[in-house]
Amino acid sequence: MPQMSKVELYAAIRRDHRAGMKMRELERKYNVSWRTVKKAVDSVWPEPRKKLPPRRTALDPYKPVIDEMLRTDLDAPRKQRHTITRIFHRLVEEHGADVSYQMVRRYVSDRKPEILAASGKAPVEAFVPQSHLPGHEAEVDFGDVTVRLAGELVTCYLFSLRLSYSGKAVHRVFASCGQEAFFEGHVHALRTLGGVPRTKIRYDNLKSAVAQVLGLSRARVETDRWIAFRSHFNIESFYCRPGIEGAHEKGGVEGMIGYFRRNHFTPVPEVDSLAELNEMVDQWDLHDGHRRIGSRPRTVDEYFAIEQPLLMPLPQEPFETGRLFTPRVDRSSQINVRTGPR
């Protein structure tokens, strides 16, 4: 079994436990003690662990050299391009590098597809129209909107979660698009819809969820809080390709945000608070349920009536979407919260 973080282990144990697997079976499957299984079932969060500072490797000074070799290969004859072995030998012989072959192999495997993509020489891809089963998929995104808030023109962020089959969407406006707003938007949307999609929810590579994009694959290093959050709600995440290439993979919510902005935020709304604005947004969501999308014969709400009973149930216990900090007061009686030193 591949190595996984403790948060991912807890999420996997909770998922299998929901599916009906017994405690003893979970112990054997994940090779952990009964106490670990019990902790994972009771809480999405493992005990806090001290983070180690990132370590530099012996290969770091030579990564620009490797990149230059790979870029040179873009115009070289096919049979005269660098192999990993040749790159390794050149580093040792020409640059006196004290590195291992495995170190070079791992870096080239990750870096070469990125250089190919950046040069426009990656393989040509085909596009297949999407179809969706009721209750199985959704899409999530943020969009910026301008609001006159308490007399001042400000930019806010519109969270949107849209069910792919019915087109039913739930929106929420926040002052920022940080992780807390990302979680709050999910909680509000899933409670409003009354369930969770069974298969997956599609996302951009938002920093609230993704700590690192791994090359050109679908693999992502997710943030621990996001792993815990989606484990709590039993959400299966699907990440679109970075940049404009991945926009078509969640075109429903992209179009929904544009529609919502044009039809409900034009002209610019004037409100005294975000709470007042979100009450208006809730009414707009109800109103949009009566419309038909494109040439579809039924309204959004009529399709949603088919889809809603097929959603997975929500967990009974709440999830704390906020974060606790213990800042240090400086000699000027001031504190820093999520910012660098002053």
Tab-separated table of N, CA and C in Angstrom, residues 148-222:
chain	number	residue	atom	x	y	z
A	148	ARG	N	-21.766	47.724	-4.135
A	148	ARG	CA	-21.674	48.968	-3.364
A	148	ARG	C	-22.106	48.645	-1.939
A	149	LEU	N	-21.111	48.466	-1.067
A	149	LEU	CA	-21.342	48.005	0.292
A	149	LEU	C	-21.202	49.176	1.254
A	150	ALA	N	-22.298	49.520	1.941
A	150	ALA	CA	-22.312	50.652	2.872
A	150	ALA	C	-21.799	51.925	2.200
A	151	GLY	N	-22.191	52.111	0.947
A	151	GLY	CA	-21.821	53.314	0.220
A	151	GLY	C	-20.479	53.259	-0.483
A	152	GLU	N	-19.721	52.186	-0.303
A	152	GLU	CA	-18.398	52.088	-0.911
A	152	GLU	C	-18.362	50.962	-1.940
A	153	LEU	N	-17.756	51.218	-3.097
A	153	LEU	CA	-17.655	50.236	-4.150
A	153	LEU	C	-16.518	49.254	-3.822
A	154	VAL	N	-16.855	47.978	-3.615
A	154	VAL	CA	-15.861	46.975	-3.225
A	154	VAL	C	-15.999	45.736	-4.099
A	155	THR	N	-14.924	44.971	-4.169
A	155	THR	CA	-14.933	43.691	-4.881
A	155	THR	C	-15.140	42.564	-3.881
A	156	CYS	N	-16.150	41.744	-4.127
A	156	CYS	CA	-16.425	40.577	-3.288
A	156	CYS	C	-16.295	39.322	-4.154
A	157	TYR	N	-16.528	38.170	-3.526
A	157	TYR	CA	-16.306	36.902	-4.223
A	157	TYR	C	-17.543	36.025	-4.110
A	158	LEU	N	-18.028	35.588	-5.258
A	158	LEU	CA	-19.252	34.804	-5.352
A	158	LEU	C	-18.909	33.323	-5.426
A	159	PHE	N	-19.269	32.574	-4.388
A	159	PHE	CA	-19.089	31.119	-4.369
A	159	PHE	C	-20.285	30.484	-5.058
A	160	SER	N	-20.016	29.486	-5.897
A	160	SER	CA	-21.098	28.795	-6.602
A	160	SER	C	-20.857	27.297	-6.578
A	161	LEU	N	-21.872	26.533	-6.160
A	161	LEU	CA	-21.867	25.069	-6.253
A	161	LEU	C	-23.059	24.683	-7.115
A	162	ARG	N	-22.792	24.016	-8.219
A	162	ARG	CA	-23.837	23.692	-9.209
A	162	ARG	C	-23.897	22.189	-9.446
A	163	LEU	N	-25.081	21.594	-9.300
A	163	LEU	CA	-25.277	20.181	-9.608
A	163	LEU	C	-25.270	20.005	-11.120
A	164	SER	N	-24.507	19.038	-11.602
A	164	SER	CA	-24.281	18.902	-13.044
A	164	SER	C	-25.506	18.399	-13.794
A	165	TYR	N	-26.326	17.541	-13.188
A	165	TYR	CA	-27.478	16.982	-13.901
A	165	TYR	C	-28.611	17.995	-14.023
A	166	SER	N	-29.058	18.537	-12.916
A	166	SER	CA	-30.219	19.431	-12.932
A	166	SER	C	-29.854	20.871	-13.246
A	167	GLY	N	-28.606	21.264	-12.964
A	167	GLY	CA	-28.233	22.671	-13.098
A	167	GLY	C	-28.610	23.499	-11.890
A	168	LYS	N	-29.102	22.848	-10.825
A	168	LYS	CA	-29.450	23.578	-9.603
A	168	LYS	C	-28.179	24.125	-8.965
A	169	ALA	N	-28.168	25.440	-8.690
A	169	ALA	CA	-26.970	26.075	-8.153
A	169	ALA	C	-27.307	26.836	-6.884
A	170	VAL	N	-26.333	26.880	-5.973
A	170	VAL	CA	-26.451	27.642	-4.729
A	170	VAL	C	-25.261	28.585	-4.657
A	171	HIS	N	-25.533	29.845	-4.289
A	171	HIS	CA	-24.488	30.869	-4.280
A	171	HIS	C	-24.368	31.505	-2.904
A	172	ARG	N	-23.208	32.089	-2.669
A	172	ARG	CA	-22.940	32.824	-1.428
A	172	ARG	C	-21.859	33.857	-1.725
A	173	VAL	N	-22.017	35.059	-1.185
A	173	VAL	CA	-21.044	36.129	-1.395
A	173	VAL	C	-20.190	36.278	-0.145
A	174	PHE	N	-18.865	36.380	-0.334
A	174	PHE	CA	-17.929	36.537	0.772
A	174	PHE	C	-17.000	37.714	0.491
A	175	ALA	N	-16.395	38.209	1.558
A	175	ALA	CA	-15.442	39.308	1.423
A	175	ALA	C	-14.110	38.832	0.852
A	176	SER	N	-13.816	37.532	0.961
A	176	SER	CA	-12.590	36.966	0.398
A	176	SER	C	-12.910	35.584	-0.140
A	177	CYS	N	-11.939	34.999	-0.853
A	177	CYS	CA	-12.124	33.634	-1.351
A	177	CYS	C	-11.143	32.692	-0.651
A	178	GLY	N	-10.849	32.969	0.625
A	178	GLY	CA	-9.957	32.136	1.411
A	178	GLY	C	-10.587	30.812	1.779
A	179	GLN	N	-9.819	30.006	2.517
A	179	GLN	CA	-10.276	28.648	2.828
A	179	GLN	C	-11.536	28.637	3.682
A	180	GLU	N	-11.641	29.587	4.635
A	180	GLU	CA	-12.823	29.625	5.484
A	180	GLU	C	-14.078	29.894	4.649
A	181	ALA	N	-13.977	30.839	3.683
A	181	ALA	CA	-15.106	31.120	2.799
A	181	ALA	C	-15.407	29.905	1.917
A	182	PHE	N	-14.372	29.235	1.456
A	182	PHE	CA	-14.521	28.022	0.642
A	182	PHE	C	-15.311	26.961	1.400
A	183	PHE	N	-14.970	26.764	2.677
A	183	PHE	CA	-15.697	25.784	3.497
A	183	PHE	C	-17.125	26.248	3.786
A	184	GLU	N	-17.284	27.523	4.176
A	184	GLU	CA	-18.616	28.045	4.493
A	184	GLU	C	-19.550	27.935	3.289
A	185	GLY	N	-19.010	28.208	2.092
A	185	GLY	CA	-19.823	28.088	0.885
A	185	GLY	C	-20.309	26.660	0.683
A	186	HIS	N	-19.424	25.685	0.904
A	186	HIS	CA	-19.827	24.282	0.794
A	186	HIS	C	-20.918	23.930	1.803
A	187	VAL	N	-20.710	24.322	3.050
A	187	VAL	CA	-21.674	23.975	4.101
A	187	VAL	C	-23.046	24.541	3.761
A	188	HIS	N	-23.096	25.828	3.371
A	188	HIS	CA	-24.375	26.453	3.022
A	188	HIS	C	-25.018	25.762	1.826
A	189	ALA	N	-24.222	25.475	0.794
A	189	ALA	CA	-24.772	24.874	-0.420
A	189	ALA	C	-25.289	23.461	-0.165
A	190	LEU	N	-24.511	22.642	0.539
A	190	LEU	CA	-24.921	21.254	0.769
A	190	LEU	C	-26.144	21.176	1.670
A	191	ARG	N	-26.231	22.086	2.649
A	191	ARG	CA	-27.427	22.116	3.493
A	191	ARG	C	-28.643	22.557	2.693
A	192	THR	N	-28.469	23.528	1.818
A	192	THR	CA	-29.579	23.999	0.989
A	192	THR	C	-30.059	22.904	0.047
A	193	LEU	N	-29.117	22.154	-0.550
A	193	LEU	CA	-29.470	21.079	-1.471
A	193	LEU	C	-29.972	19.846	-0.740
A	194	GLY	N	-29.569	19.683	0.517
A	194	GLY	CA	-30.035	18.553	1.308
A	194	GLY	C	-29.275	17.265	1.084
A	195	GLY	N	-28.046	17.351	0.550
A	195	GLY	CA	-27.263	16.144	0.346
A	195	GLY	C	-25.955	16.436	-0.353
A	196	VAL	N	-25.189	15.353	-0.600
A	196	VAL	CA	-23.853	15.444	-1.188
A	196	VAL	C	-23.823	14.605	-2.460
A	197	PRO	N	-23.232	15.111	-3.560
A	197	PRO	CA	-23.109	14.299	-4.775
A	197	PRO	C	-22.378	12.990	-4.522
A	198	ARG	N	-22.829	11.928	-5.179
A	198	ARG	CA	-22.313	10.590	-4.895
A	198	ARG	C	-20.941	10.319	-5.501
A	199	THR	N	-20.652	10.874	-6.673
A	199	THR	CA	-19.433	10.491	-7.387
A	199	THR	C	-18.309	11.483	-7.182
A	200	LYS	N	-18.497	12.747	-7.557
A	200	LYS	CA	-17.393	13.707	-7.464
A	200	LYS	C	-17.903	15.129	-7.586
A	201	ILE	N	-17.067	16.050	-7.106
A	201	ILE	CA	-17.258	17.476	-7.324
A	201	ILE	C	-16.012	17.976	-8.038
A	202	ARG	N	-16.202	18.743	-9.109
A	202	ARG	CA	-15.093	19.238	-9.916
A	202	ARG	C	-14.611	20.586	-9.381
A	203	TYR	N	-13.280	20.749	-9.346
A	203	TYR	CA	-12.680	21.972	-8.812
A	203	TYR	C	-11.547	22.449	-9.713
A	204	ASP	N	-11.314	23.781	-9.662
A	204	ASP	CA	-10.040	24.328	-10.110
A	204	ASP	C	-8.983	23.952	-9.082
A	205	ASN	N	-7.750	24.341	-9.355
A	205	ASN	CA	-6.670	24.056	-8.410
A	205	ASN	C	-6.554	25.190	-7.398
A	206	LEU	N	-7.653	25.411	-6.639
A	206	LEU	CA	-7.708	26.488	-5.657
A	206	LEU	C	-6.732	26.220	-4.518
A	207	LYS	N	-6.081	27.271	-4.031
A	207	LYS	CA	-5.135	27.113	-2.934
A	207	LYS	C	-5.819	26.630	-1.658
A	208	SER	N	-7.120	26.870	-1.542
A	208	SER	CA	-7.857	26.392	-0.373
A	208	SER	C	-7.877	24.866	-0.297
A	209	ALA	N	-7.748	24.208	-1.461
A	209	ALA	CA	-7.818	22.745	-1.492
A	209	ALA	C	-6.512	22.104	-1.920
A	210	VAL	N	-5.781	22.734	-2.836
A	210	VAL	CA	-4.608	22.118	-3.456
A	210	VAL	C	-3.337	22.796	-2.968
A	211	ALA	N	-2.463	22.001	-2.372
A	211	ALA	CA	-1.161	22.527	-1.951
A	211	ALA	C	-0.133	22.443	-3.070
A	212	GLN	N	-0.275	21.443	-3.962
A	212	GLN	CA	0.702	21.271	-5.042
A	212	GLN	C	0.071	20.495	-6.189
A	213	VAL	N	0.306	20.973	-7.423
A	213	VAL	CA	-0.103	20.265	-8.630
A	213	VAL	C	1.074	19.405	-9.079
A	214	LEU	N	0.840	18.108	-9.273
A	214	LEU	CA	1.919	17.175	-9.603
A	214	LEU	C	1.978	16.953	-11.105
A	215	GLY	N	2.821	17.748	-11.789
A	215	GLY	CA	3.036	17.580	-13.220
A	215	GLY	C	1.766	17.753	-14.023
A	216	LEU	N	1.598	16.909	-15.062
A	216	LEU	CA	0.434	16.990	-15.940
A	216	LEU	C	-0.637	15.971	-15.579
A	217	SER	N	-0.468	15.262	-14.494
A	217	SER	CA	-1.431	14.245	-14.101
A	217	SER	C	-2.568	14.876	-13.305
A	218	ARG	N	-3.545	14.036	-12.937
A	218	ARG	CA	-4.663	14.498	-12.105
A	218	ARG	C	-4.298	14.478	-10.620
A	219	ALA	N	-3.132	13.963	-10.285
A	219	ALA	CA	-2.749	13.845	-8.880
A	219	ALA	C	-2.482	15.227	-8.287
A	220	ARG	N	-2.906	15.419	-7.061
A	220	ARG	CA	-2.707	16.671	-6.345
A	220	ARG	C	-2.284	16.370	-4.911
A	221	VAL	N	-1.464	17.253	-4.351
A	221	VAL	CA	-1.215	17.234	-2.909
A	221	VAL	C	-2.223	18.190	-2.299
A	222	GLU	N	-3.148	17.653	-1.513
A	222	GLU	CA	-4.228	18.464	-0.955
A	222	GLU	C	-3.831	19.010	0.418
